Short mmCIF file of C-alpha atoms and ligand atoms in Angstrom, two decimals:
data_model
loop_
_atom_site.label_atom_id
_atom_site.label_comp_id
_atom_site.label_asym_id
_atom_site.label_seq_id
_atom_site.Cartn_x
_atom_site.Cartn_y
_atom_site.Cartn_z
CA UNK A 1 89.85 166.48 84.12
CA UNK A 2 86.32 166.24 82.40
CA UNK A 3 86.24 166.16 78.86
CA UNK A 4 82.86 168.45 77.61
CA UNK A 5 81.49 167.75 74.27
CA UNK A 6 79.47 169.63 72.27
CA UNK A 7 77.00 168.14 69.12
CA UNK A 8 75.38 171.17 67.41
CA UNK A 9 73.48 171.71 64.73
CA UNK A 10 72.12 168.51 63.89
CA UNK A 11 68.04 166.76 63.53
CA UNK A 12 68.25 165.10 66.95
CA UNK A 13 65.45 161.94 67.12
CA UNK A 14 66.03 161.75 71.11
CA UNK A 15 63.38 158.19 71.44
CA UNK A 16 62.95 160.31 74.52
CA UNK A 17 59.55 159.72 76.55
CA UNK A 18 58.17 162.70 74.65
CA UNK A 19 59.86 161.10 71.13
CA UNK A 20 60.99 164.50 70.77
CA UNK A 21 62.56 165.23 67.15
CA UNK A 22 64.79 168.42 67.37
CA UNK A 23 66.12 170.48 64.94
CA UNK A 24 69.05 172.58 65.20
CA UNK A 25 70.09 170.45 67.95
CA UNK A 26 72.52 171.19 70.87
CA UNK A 27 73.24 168.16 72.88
CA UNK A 28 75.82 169.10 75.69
CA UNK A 29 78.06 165.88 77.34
CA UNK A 30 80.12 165.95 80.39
CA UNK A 31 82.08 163.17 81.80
CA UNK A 32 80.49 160.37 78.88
CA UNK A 33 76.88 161.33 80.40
CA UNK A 34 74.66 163.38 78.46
CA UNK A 35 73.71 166.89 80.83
CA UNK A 36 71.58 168.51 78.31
CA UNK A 37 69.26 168.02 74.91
CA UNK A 38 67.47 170.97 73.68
CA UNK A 39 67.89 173.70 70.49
CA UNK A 40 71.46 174.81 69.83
CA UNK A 41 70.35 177.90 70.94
CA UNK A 42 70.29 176.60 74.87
CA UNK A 43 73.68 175.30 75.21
CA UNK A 44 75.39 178.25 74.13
CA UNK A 45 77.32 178.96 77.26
CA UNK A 46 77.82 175.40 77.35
CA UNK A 47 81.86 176.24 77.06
CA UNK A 48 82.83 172.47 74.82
CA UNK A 49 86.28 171.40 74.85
CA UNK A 50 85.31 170.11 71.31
CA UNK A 51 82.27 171.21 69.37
CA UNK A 52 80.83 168.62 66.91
CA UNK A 53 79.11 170.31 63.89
CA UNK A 54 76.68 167.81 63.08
CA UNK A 55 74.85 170.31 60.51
CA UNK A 56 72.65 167.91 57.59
CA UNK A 57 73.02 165.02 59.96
CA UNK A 58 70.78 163.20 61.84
CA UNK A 59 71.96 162.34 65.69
CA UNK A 60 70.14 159.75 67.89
CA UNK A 61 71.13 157.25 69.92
CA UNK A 62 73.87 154.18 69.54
CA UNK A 63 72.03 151.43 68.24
CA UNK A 64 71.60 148.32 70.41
CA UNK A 65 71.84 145.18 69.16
CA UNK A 66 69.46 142.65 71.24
CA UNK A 67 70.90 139.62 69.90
CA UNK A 68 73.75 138.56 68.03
CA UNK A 69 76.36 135.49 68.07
CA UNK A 70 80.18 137.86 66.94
CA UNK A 71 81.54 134.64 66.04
CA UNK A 72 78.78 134.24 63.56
CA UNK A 73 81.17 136.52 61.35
CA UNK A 74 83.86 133.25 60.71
CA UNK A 75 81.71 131.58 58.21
CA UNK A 76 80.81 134.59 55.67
CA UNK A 77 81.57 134.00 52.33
CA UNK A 78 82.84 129.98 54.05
CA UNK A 79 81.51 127.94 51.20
CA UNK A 80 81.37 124.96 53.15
CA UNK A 81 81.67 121.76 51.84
CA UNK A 82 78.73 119.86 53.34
CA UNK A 83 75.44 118.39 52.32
CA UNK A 84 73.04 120.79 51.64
CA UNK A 85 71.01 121.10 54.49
CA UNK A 86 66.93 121.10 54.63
CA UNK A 87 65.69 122.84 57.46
CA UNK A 88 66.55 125.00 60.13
CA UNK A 89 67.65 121.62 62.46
CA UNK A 90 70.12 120.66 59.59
CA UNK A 91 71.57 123.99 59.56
CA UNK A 92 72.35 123.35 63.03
CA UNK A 93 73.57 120.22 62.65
CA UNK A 94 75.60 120.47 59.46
CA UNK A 95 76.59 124.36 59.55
CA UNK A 96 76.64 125.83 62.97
CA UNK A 97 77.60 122.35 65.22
CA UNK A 98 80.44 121.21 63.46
CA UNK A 99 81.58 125.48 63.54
CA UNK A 100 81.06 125.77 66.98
CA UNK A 101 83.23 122.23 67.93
CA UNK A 102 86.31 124.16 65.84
CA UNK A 103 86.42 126.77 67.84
CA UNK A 104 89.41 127.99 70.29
CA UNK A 105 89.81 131.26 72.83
CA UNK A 106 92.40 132.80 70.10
CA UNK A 107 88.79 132.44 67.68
CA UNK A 108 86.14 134.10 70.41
CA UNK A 109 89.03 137.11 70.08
CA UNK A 110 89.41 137.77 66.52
CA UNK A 111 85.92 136.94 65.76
CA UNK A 112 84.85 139.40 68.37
CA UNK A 113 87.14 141.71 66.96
CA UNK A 114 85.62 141.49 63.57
CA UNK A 115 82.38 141.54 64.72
CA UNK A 116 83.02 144.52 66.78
CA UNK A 117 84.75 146.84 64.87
CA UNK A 118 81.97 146.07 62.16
CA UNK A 119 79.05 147.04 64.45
CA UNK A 120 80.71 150.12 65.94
CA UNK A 121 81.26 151.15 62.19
CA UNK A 122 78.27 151.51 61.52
CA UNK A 123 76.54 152.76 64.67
CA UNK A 124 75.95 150.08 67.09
CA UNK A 125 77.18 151.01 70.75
CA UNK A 126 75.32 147.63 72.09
CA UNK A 127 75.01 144.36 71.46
CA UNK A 128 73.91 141.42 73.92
CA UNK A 129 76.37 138.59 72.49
CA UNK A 130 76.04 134.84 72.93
CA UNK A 131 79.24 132.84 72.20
CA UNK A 132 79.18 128.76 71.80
CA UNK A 133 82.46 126.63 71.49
CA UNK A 134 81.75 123.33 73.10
CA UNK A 135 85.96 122.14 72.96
CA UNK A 136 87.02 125.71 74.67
CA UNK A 137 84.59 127.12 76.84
CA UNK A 138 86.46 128.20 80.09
CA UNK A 139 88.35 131.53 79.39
CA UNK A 140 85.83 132.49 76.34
CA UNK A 141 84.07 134.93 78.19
CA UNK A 142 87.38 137.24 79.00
CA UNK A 143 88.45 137.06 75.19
CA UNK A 144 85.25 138.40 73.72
CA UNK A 145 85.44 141.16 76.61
CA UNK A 146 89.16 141.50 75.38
CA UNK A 147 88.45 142.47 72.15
CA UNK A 148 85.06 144.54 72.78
CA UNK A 149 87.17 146.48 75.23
CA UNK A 150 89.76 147.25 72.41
CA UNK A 151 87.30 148.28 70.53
CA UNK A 152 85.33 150.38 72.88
CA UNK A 153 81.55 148.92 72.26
CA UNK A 154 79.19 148.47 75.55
CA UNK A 155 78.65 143.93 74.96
CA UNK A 156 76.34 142.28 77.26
CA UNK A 157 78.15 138.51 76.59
CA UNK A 158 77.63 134.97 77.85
CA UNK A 159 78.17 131.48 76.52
CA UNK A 160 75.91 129.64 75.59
CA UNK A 161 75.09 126.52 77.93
CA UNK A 162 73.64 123.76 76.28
CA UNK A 163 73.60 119.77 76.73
CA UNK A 164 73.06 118.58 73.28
CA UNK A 165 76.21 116.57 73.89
CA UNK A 166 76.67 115.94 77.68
CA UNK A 167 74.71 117.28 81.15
CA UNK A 168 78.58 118.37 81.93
CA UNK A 169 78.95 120.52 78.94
CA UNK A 170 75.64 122.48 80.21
CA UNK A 171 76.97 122.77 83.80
CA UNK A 172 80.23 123.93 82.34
CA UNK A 173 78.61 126.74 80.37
CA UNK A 174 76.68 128.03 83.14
CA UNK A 175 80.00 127.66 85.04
CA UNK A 176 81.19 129.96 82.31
CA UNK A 177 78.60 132.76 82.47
CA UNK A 178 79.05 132.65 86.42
CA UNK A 179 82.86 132.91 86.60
CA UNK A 180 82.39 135.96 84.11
CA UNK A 181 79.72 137.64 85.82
CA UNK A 182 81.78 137.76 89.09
CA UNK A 183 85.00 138.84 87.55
CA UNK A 184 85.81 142.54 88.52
CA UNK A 185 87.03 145.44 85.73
CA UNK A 186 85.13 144.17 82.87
CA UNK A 187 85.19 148.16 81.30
CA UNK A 188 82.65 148.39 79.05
CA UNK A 189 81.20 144.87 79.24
CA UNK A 190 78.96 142.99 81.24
CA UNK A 191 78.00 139.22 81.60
CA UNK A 192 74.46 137.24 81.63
CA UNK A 193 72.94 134.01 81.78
CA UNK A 194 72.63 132.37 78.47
CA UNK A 195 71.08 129.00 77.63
CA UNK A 196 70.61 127.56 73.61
CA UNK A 197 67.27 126.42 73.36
CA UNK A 198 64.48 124.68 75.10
CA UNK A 199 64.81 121.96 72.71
CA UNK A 200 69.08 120.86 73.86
CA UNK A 201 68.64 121.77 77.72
CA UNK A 202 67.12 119.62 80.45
CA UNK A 203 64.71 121.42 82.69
CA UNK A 204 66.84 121.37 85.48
CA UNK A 205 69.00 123.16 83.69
CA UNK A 206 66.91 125.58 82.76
CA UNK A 207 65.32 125.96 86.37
CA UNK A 208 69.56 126.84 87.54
CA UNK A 209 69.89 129.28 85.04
CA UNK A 210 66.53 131.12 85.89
CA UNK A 211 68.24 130.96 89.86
CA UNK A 212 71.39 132.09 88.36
CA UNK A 213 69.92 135.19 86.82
CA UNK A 214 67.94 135.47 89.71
CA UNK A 215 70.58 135.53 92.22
CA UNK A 216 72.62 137.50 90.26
CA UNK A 217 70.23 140.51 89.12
CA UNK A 218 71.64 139.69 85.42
CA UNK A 219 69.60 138.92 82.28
CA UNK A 220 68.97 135.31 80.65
CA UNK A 221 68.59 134.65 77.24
CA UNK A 222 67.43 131.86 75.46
CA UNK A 223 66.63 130.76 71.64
CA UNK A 224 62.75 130.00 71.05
CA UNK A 225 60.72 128.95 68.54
CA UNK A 226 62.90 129.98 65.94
CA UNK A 227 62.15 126.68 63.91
CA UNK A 228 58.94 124.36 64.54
CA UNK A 229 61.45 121.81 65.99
CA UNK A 230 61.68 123.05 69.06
CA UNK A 231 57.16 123.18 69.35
CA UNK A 232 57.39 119.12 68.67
CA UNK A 233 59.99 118.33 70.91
CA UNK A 234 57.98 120.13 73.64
CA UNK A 235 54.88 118.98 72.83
CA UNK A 236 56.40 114.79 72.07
CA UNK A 237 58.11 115.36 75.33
CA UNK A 238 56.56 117.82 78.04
CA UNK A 239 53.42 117.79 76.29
CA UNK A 240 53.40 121.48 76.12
CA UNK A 241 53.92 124.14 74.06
CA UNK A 242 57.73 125.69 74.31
CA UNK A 243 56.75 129.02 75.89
CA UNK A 244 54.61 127.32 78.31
CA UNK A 245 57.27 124.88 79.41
CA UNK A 246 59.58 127.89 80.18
CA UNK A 247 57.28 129.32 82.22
CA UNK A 248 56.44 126.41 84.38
CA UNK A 249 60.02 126.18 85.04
CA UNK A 250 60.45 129.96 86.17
CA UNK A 251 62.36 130.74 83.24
CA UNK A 252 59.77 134.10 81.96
CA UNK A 253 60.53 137.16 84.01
CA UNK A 254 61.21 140.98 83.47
CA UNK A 255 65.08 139.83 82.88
CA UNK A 256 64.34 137.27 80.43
CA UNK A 257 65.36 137.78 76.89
CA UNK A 258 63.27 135.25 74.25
CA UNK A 259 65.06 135.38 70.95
CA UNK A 260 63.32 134.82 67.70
CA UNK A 261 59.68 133.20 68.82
CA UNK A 262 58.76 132.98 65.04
CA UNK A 263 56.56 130.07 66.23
CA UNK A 264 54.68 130.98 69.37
CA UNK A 265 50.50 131.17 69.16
CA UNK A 266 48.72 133.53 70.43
CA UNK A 267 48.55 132.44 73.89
CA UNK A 268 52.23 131.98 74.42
CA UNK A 269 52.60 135.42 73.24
CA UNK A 270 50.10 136.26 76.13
CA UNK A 271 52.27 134.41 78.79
CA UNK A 272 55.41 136.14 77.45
CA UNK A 273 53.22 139.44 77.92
CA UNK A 274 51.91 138.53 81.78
CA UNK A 275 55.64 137.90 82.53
CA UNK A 276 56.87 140.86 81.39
CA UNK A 277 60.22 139.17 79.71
CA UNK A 278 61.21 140.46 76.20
CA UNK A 279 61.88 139.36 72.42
CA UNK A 280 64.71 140.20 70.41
CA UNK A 281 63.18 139.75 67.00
CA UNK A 282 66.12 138.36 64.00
CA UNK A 283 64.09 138.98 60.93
CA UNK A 284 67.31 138.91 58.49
CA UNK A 285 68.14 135.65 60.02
CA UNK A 286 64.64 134.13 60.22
CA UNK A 287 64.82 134.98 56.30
CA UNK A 288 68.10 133.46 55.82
CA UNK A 289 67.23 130.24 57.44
CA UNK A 290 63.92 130.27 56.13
CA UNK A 291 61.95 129.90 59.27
CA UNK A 292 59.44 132.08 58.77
CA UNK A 293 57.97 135.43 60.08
CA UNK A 294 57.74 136.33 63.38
CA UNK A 295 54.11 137.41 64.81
CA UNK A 296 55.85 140.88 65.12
CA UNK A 297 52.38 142.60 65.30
CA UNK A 298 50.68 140.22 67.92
CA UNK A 299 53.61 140.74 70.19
CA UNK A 300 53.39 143.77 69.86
CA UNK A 301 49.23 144.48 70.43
CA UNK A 302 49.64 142.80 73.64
CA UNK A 303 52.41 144.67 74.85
CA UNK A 304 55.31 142.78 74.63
CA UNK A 305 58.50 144.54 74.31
CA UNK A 306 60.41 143.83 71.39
CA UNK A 307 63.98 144.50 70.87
CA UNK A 308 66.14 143.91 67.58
CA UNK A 309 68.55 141.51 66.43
CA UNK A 310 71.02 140.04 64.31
CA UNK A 311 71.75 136.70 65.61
CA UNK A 312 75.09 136.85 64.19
CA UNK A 313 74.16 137.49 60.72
CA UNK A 314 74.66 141.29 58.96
CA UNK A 315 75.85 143.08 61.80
CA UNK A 316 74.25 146.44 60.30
CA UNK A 317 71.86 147.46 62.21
CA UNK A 318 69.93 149.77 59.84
CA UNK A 319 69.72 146.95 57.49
CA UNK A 320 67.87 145.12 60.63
CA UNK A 321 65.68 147.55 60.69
CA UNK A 322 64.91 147.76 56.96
CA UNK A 323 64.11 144.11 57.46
CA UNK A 324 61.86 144.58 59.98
CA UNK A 325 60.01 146.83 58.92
CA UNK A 326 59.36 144.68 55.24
CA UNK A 327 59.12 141.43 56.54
CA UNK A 328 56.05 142.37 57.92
CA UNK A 329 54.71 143.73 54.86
CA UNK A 330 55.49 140.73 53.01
CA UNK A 331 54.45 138.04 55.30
CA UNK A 332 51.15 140.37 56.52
CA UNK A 333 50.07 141.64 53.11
CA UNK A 334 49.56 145.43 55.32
CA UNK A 335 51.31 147.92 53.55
CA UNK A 336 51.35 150.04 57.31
CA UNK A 337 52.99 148.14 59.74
CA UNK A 338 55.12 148.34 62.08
CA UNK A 339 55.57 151.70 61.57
CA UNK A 340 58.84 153.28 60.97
CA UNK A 341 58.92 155.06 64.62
CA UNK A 342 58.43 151.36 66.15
CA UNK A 343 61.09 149.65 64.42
CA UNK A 344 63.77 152.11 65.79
CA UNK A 345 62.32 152.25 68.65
CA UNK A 346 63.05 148.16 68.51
CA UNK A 347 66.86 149.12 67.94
CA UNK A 348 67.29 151.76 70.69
CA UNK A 349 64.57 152.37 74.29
CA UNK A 350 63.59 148.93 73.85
CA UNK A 351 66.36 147.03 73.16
CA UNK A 352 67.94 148.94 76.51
CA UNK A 353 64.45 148.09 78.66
CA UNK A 354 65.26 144.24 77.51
CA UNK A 355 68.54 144.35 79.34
CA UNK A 356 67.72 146.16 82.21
CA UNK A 357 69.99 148.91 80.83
CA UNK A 358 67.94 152.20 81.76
CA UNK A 359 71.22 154.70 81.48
CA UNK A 360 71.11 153.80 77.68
CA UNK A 361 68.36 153.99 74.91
CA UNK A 362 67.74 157.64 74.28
CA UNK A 363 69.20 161.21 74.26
CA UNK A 364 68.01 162.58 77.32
CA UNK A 365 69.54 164.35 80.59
CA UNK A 366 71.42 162.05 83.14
CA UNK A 367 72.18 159.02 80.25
CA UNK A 368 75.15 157.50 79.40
CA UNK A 369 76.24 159.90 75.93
CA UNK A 370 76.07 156.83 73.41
CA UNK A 371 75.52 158.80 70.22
CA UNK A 372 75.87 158.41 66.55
CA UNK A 373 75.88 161.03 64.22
CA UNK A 374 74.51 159.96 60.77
CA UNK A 375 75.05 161.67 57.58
CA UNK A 376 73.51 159.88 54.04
CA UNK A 377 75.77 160.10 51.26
CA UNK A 378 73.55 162.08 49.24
CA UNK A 379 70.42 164.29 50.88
CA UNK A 380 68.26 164.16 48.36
CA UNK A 381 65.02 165.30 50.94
CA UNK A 382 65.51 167.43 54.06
CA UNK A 383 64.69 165.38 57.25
CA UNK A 384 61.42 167.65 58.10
CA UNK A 385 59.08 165.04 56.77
CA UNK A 386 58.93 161.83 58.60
CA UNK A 387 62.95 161.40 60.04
CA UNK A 388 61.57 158.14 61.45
CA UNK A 389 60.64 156.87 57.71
CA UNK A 390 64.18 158.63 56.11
CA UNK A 391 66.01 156.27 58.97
CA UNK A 392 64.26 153.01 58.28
CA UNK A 393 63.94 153.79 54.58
CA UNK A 394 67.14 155.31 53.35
CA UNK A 395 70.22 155.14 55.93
CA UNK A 396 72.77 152.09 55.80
CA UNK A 397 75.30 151.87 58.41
CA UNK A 398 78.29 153.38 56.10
CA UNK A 399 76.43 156.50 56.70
CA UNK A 400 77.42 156.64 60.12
CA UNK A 401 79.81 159.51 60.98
CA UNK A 402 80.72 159.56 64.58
CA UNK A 403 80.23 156.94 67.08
CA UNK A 404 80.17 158.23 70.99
CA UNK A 405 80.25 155.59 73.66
CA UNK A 406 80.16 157.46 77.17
CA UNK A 407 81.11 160.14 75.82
CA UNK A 408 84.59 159.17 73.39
CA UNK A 409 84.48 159.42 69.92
CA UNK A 410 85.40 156.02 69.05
CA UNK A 411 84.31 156.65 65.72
CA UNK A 412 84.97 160.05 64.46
CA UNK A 413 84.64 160.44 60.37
CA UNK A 414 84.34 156.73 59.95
CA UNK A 415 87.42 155.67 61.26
CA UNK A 416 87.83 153.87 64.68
CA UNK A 417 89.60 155.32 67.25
CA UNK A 418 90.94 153.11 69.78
CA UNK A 419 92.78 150.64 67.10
CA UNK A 420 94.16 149.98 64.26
CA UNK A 421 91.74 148.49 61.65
CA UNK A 422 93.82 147.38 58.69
CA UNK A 423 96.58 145.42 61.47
CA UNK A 424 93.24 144.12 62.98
CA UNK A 425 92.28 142.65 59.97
CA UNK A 426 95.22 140.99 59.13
CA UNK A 427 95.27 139.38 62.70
CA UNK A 428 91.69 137.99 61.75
CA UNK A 429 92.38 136.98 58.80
CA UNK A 430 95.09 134.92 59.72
CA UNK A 431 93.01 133.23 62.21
CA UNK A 432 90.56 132.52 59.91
CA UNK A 433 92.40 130.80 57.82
CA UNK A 434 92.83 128.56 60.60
CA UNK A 435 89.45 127.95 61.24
CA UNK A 436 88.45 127.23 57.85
CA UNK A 437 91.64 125.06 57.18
CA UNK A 438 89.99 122.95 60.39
CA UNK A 439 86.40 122.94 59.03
CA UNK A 440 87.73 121.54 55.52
CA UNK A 441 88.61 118.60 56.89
CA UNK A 442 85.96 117.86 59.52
CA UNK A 443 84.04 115.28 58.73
CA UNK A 444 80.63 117.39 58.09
CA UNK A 445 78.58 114.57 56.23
CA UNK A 446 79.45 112.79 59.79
CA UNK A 447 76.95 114.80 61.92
CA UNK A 448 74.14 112.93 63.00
CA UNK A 449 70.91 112.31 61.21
CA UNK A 450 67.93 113.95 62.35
CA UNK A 451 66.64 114.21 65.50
CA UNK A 452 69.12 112.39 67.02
CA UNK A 453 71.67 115.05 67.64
CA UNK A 454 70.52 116.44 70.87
CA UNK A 455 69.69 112.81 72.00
CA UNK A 456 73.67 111.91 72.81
CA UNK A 457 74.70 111.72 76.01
ZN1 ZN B 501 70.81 133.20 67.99
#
């Protein structure tokens, strides 16, 4: 039987070709694909089996998340007991290392979980998820997909292979990503190839995973840049610059996702333009670990498509976006860009073109129907001014009403669907206690000094 759903009523910002804003909006769904967006006017013999009344709200797409680590949720509000660390390598080493070695399958669930219901909350329908758990890495894959099934959010996961400790652990990561991608009835998720940073991976390693997404028609993803560590190691031992090293191994292609690139010039930029791969830009997280700010504009003057992230930080993506958009204005001094059209357009058509995913990204005919319907607490302005500047300006992700993923409500007035949120919590909860209870007694003050981390073999 196919289910036919009707939202009505509502400012629809489609990020359609046209970027066509419509008021008193009709958007008819059949069968979780989207058949129809036009007034309400046009769908009237439409015949829903549920009508949505999305009157005072703004509907657009499910916001896509371009990069995000779910288990990045254990260690909010951790307080960890370690020597304060001094740059972004030290976080690493001191904060995210010594994390990742605690980690166990029953943790890639209930973190994913977490992480999960949290995004679909407040309107993300997407996010492209890399996992890292060097002590439990076969079998991590099928948890995460576990719990984003339960939830009922579209994940585009991998783990992430890396040989800062071993060449093993790297082939055992890829091993990983391959085993996943290959597995049937994944539901709503799908794997890719996904490799830490240029800076902990050997270039044979990175020339297999380039074959591996290859082969497999799947996306890659990789860290860049996102400290000036990983420019000197390049440069002390390839003699080039990081972007450039990728390239010469194959690594830059249409499928290739580049996250952060806070440090790239202006001719790396140029080579991740000519290879038509893709950023996903982390601009709370780049401010958290106090890396710097992205060349956002440069990236984008020659062309390069830009997607949004999270890396694992506030998984909120309107509060992304807010960050976006300001970073900019801090860092540039220019009071008028990005503008607020181009950051969303960052969280929605082109986070989809960076994974390939063309059925998702906007509100048009013959899409998948991911669709939030957003309603501020207060409207204090109608939306017929800018709706791209009210979005980036003034929505937070508690605003989000109803979540659609192919069609299902599995948000519908703020409450998930498909499970039960307090029991979930209480699962997670007691798991991360667990975690934590491991993490206060590793020995953090242990790690290695600089520089000499990714060195063991
Ligand atoms: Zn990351």
């Amino acid at each position: 039987m196919s289910t036919k759903l009707l939202v009505k009523g509502g400012v629809a910002v489609t990020m359609d070709q046209k970027r066509r804003v419509i008021h008193d909006a009709g958007i008819a769904i059949e069968d979780g694909k989207i058949i129809s967006v036009g007034r309400s006017d046009d769908v009237k013999g439409f015949g829903a089996d549920e009508v949505i009344d999305a009157r005072g709200c703004i509907v657009m797409p499910g916001l896509i998340c371009s990069h995000t680590h779910l288990y990045g949720i254990a260690l909010r509000g951790s307080g960890l007991n370690i020597k304060p660390p001094s740059d972004f390598l030290q976080i690493l080493q001191r904060v995210w290392w010594p994390a990742d070695e605690a980690l166990t399958n029953e943790d890639a669930y209930a973190t994913a979980l977490a992480a999960g219901v949290e995004s679909l909350l407040n309107g993300t329908t997407c996010y492209a998820d890399t996992y890292s758990a060097p002590n439990a890495i076969e079998g991590s894959l099928d948890r995460i997909a576990k719990a984003s099934n339960e939830v009922g959010i579209r994940g585009i996961i991998s783990f992430e292979a890396t040989e800062r400790r071993s060449k093993k652990e790297g082939t055992r990561g890829l091993q990983e990503n391959l085993r996943f991608i290959a597995r049937k009835d994944k539901g709503r998720v799908m794997g890719m190839i996904s490799l830490h940073a240029s800076f902990t991976v050997s270039d044979d390693l990175i020339a297999r995973g380039a074959e591996a997404s290859r082969k497999n028609g799947v996306p890659l993803t990789i860290h860049v840049s996102e400290g000036p560590n990983d420019g000197y190691h390049n440069m002390e031992r390839y003699g080039k610059r990081s972007v450039e090293r990728l390239h010469d191994q194959g690594l830059l292609s249409s499928r290739s996702v580049l996250a952060h690139c806070v440090h790239l010039d202006e001719r790396e930029v140029g080579l991740v333009s000519k290879s038509s791969a893709s950023i996903a830009h982390n601009p709370m997280s780049n401010m958290l670990n106090a890396v710097g700010a992205a060349p956002l504009l440069e990236m984008v003057d020659q062309g390069v498509n830009v997607g949004l992230g999270n890396d694992g930080y506030v998984f909120d993506m309107f509060e992304n976006m807010r960050a976006a958009y300001l970073l900019q204005r801090v860092a540039r001094r220019n009071p008028n860009r990005p503008s607020p059209e181009q950051v969303v357009e960052m969280c929605t058509v082109n986070a989809a073109r960076a994974y390939g995913l063309s059925s998702l990204g906007s509100l048009s005919k013959g899409k998948r129907a991911d669709v939030i319907v957003v309603r501020p607490s207060f409207l204090a302005t109608p939306y017929s001014g800018s709706v791209y500047g009210y979005i980036v300006n003034g929505v937070r992700g508690p605003d989000v009403r109803d979540v659609m993923v192919d069609g299902e409500l599995v948000v519908r007035n703020k409450k998930a669907t498909r499970i039960d949120v307090e029991k979930s919590e209480a699962k997670v909860l007691k798991t991360m206690g667990k975690l934590w209870g491991r993490l206060g007694s590793s020995p953090h003050d242990a790690v290695e000094p600089l520089n000499q981390g990714q060195e063991r073999r």
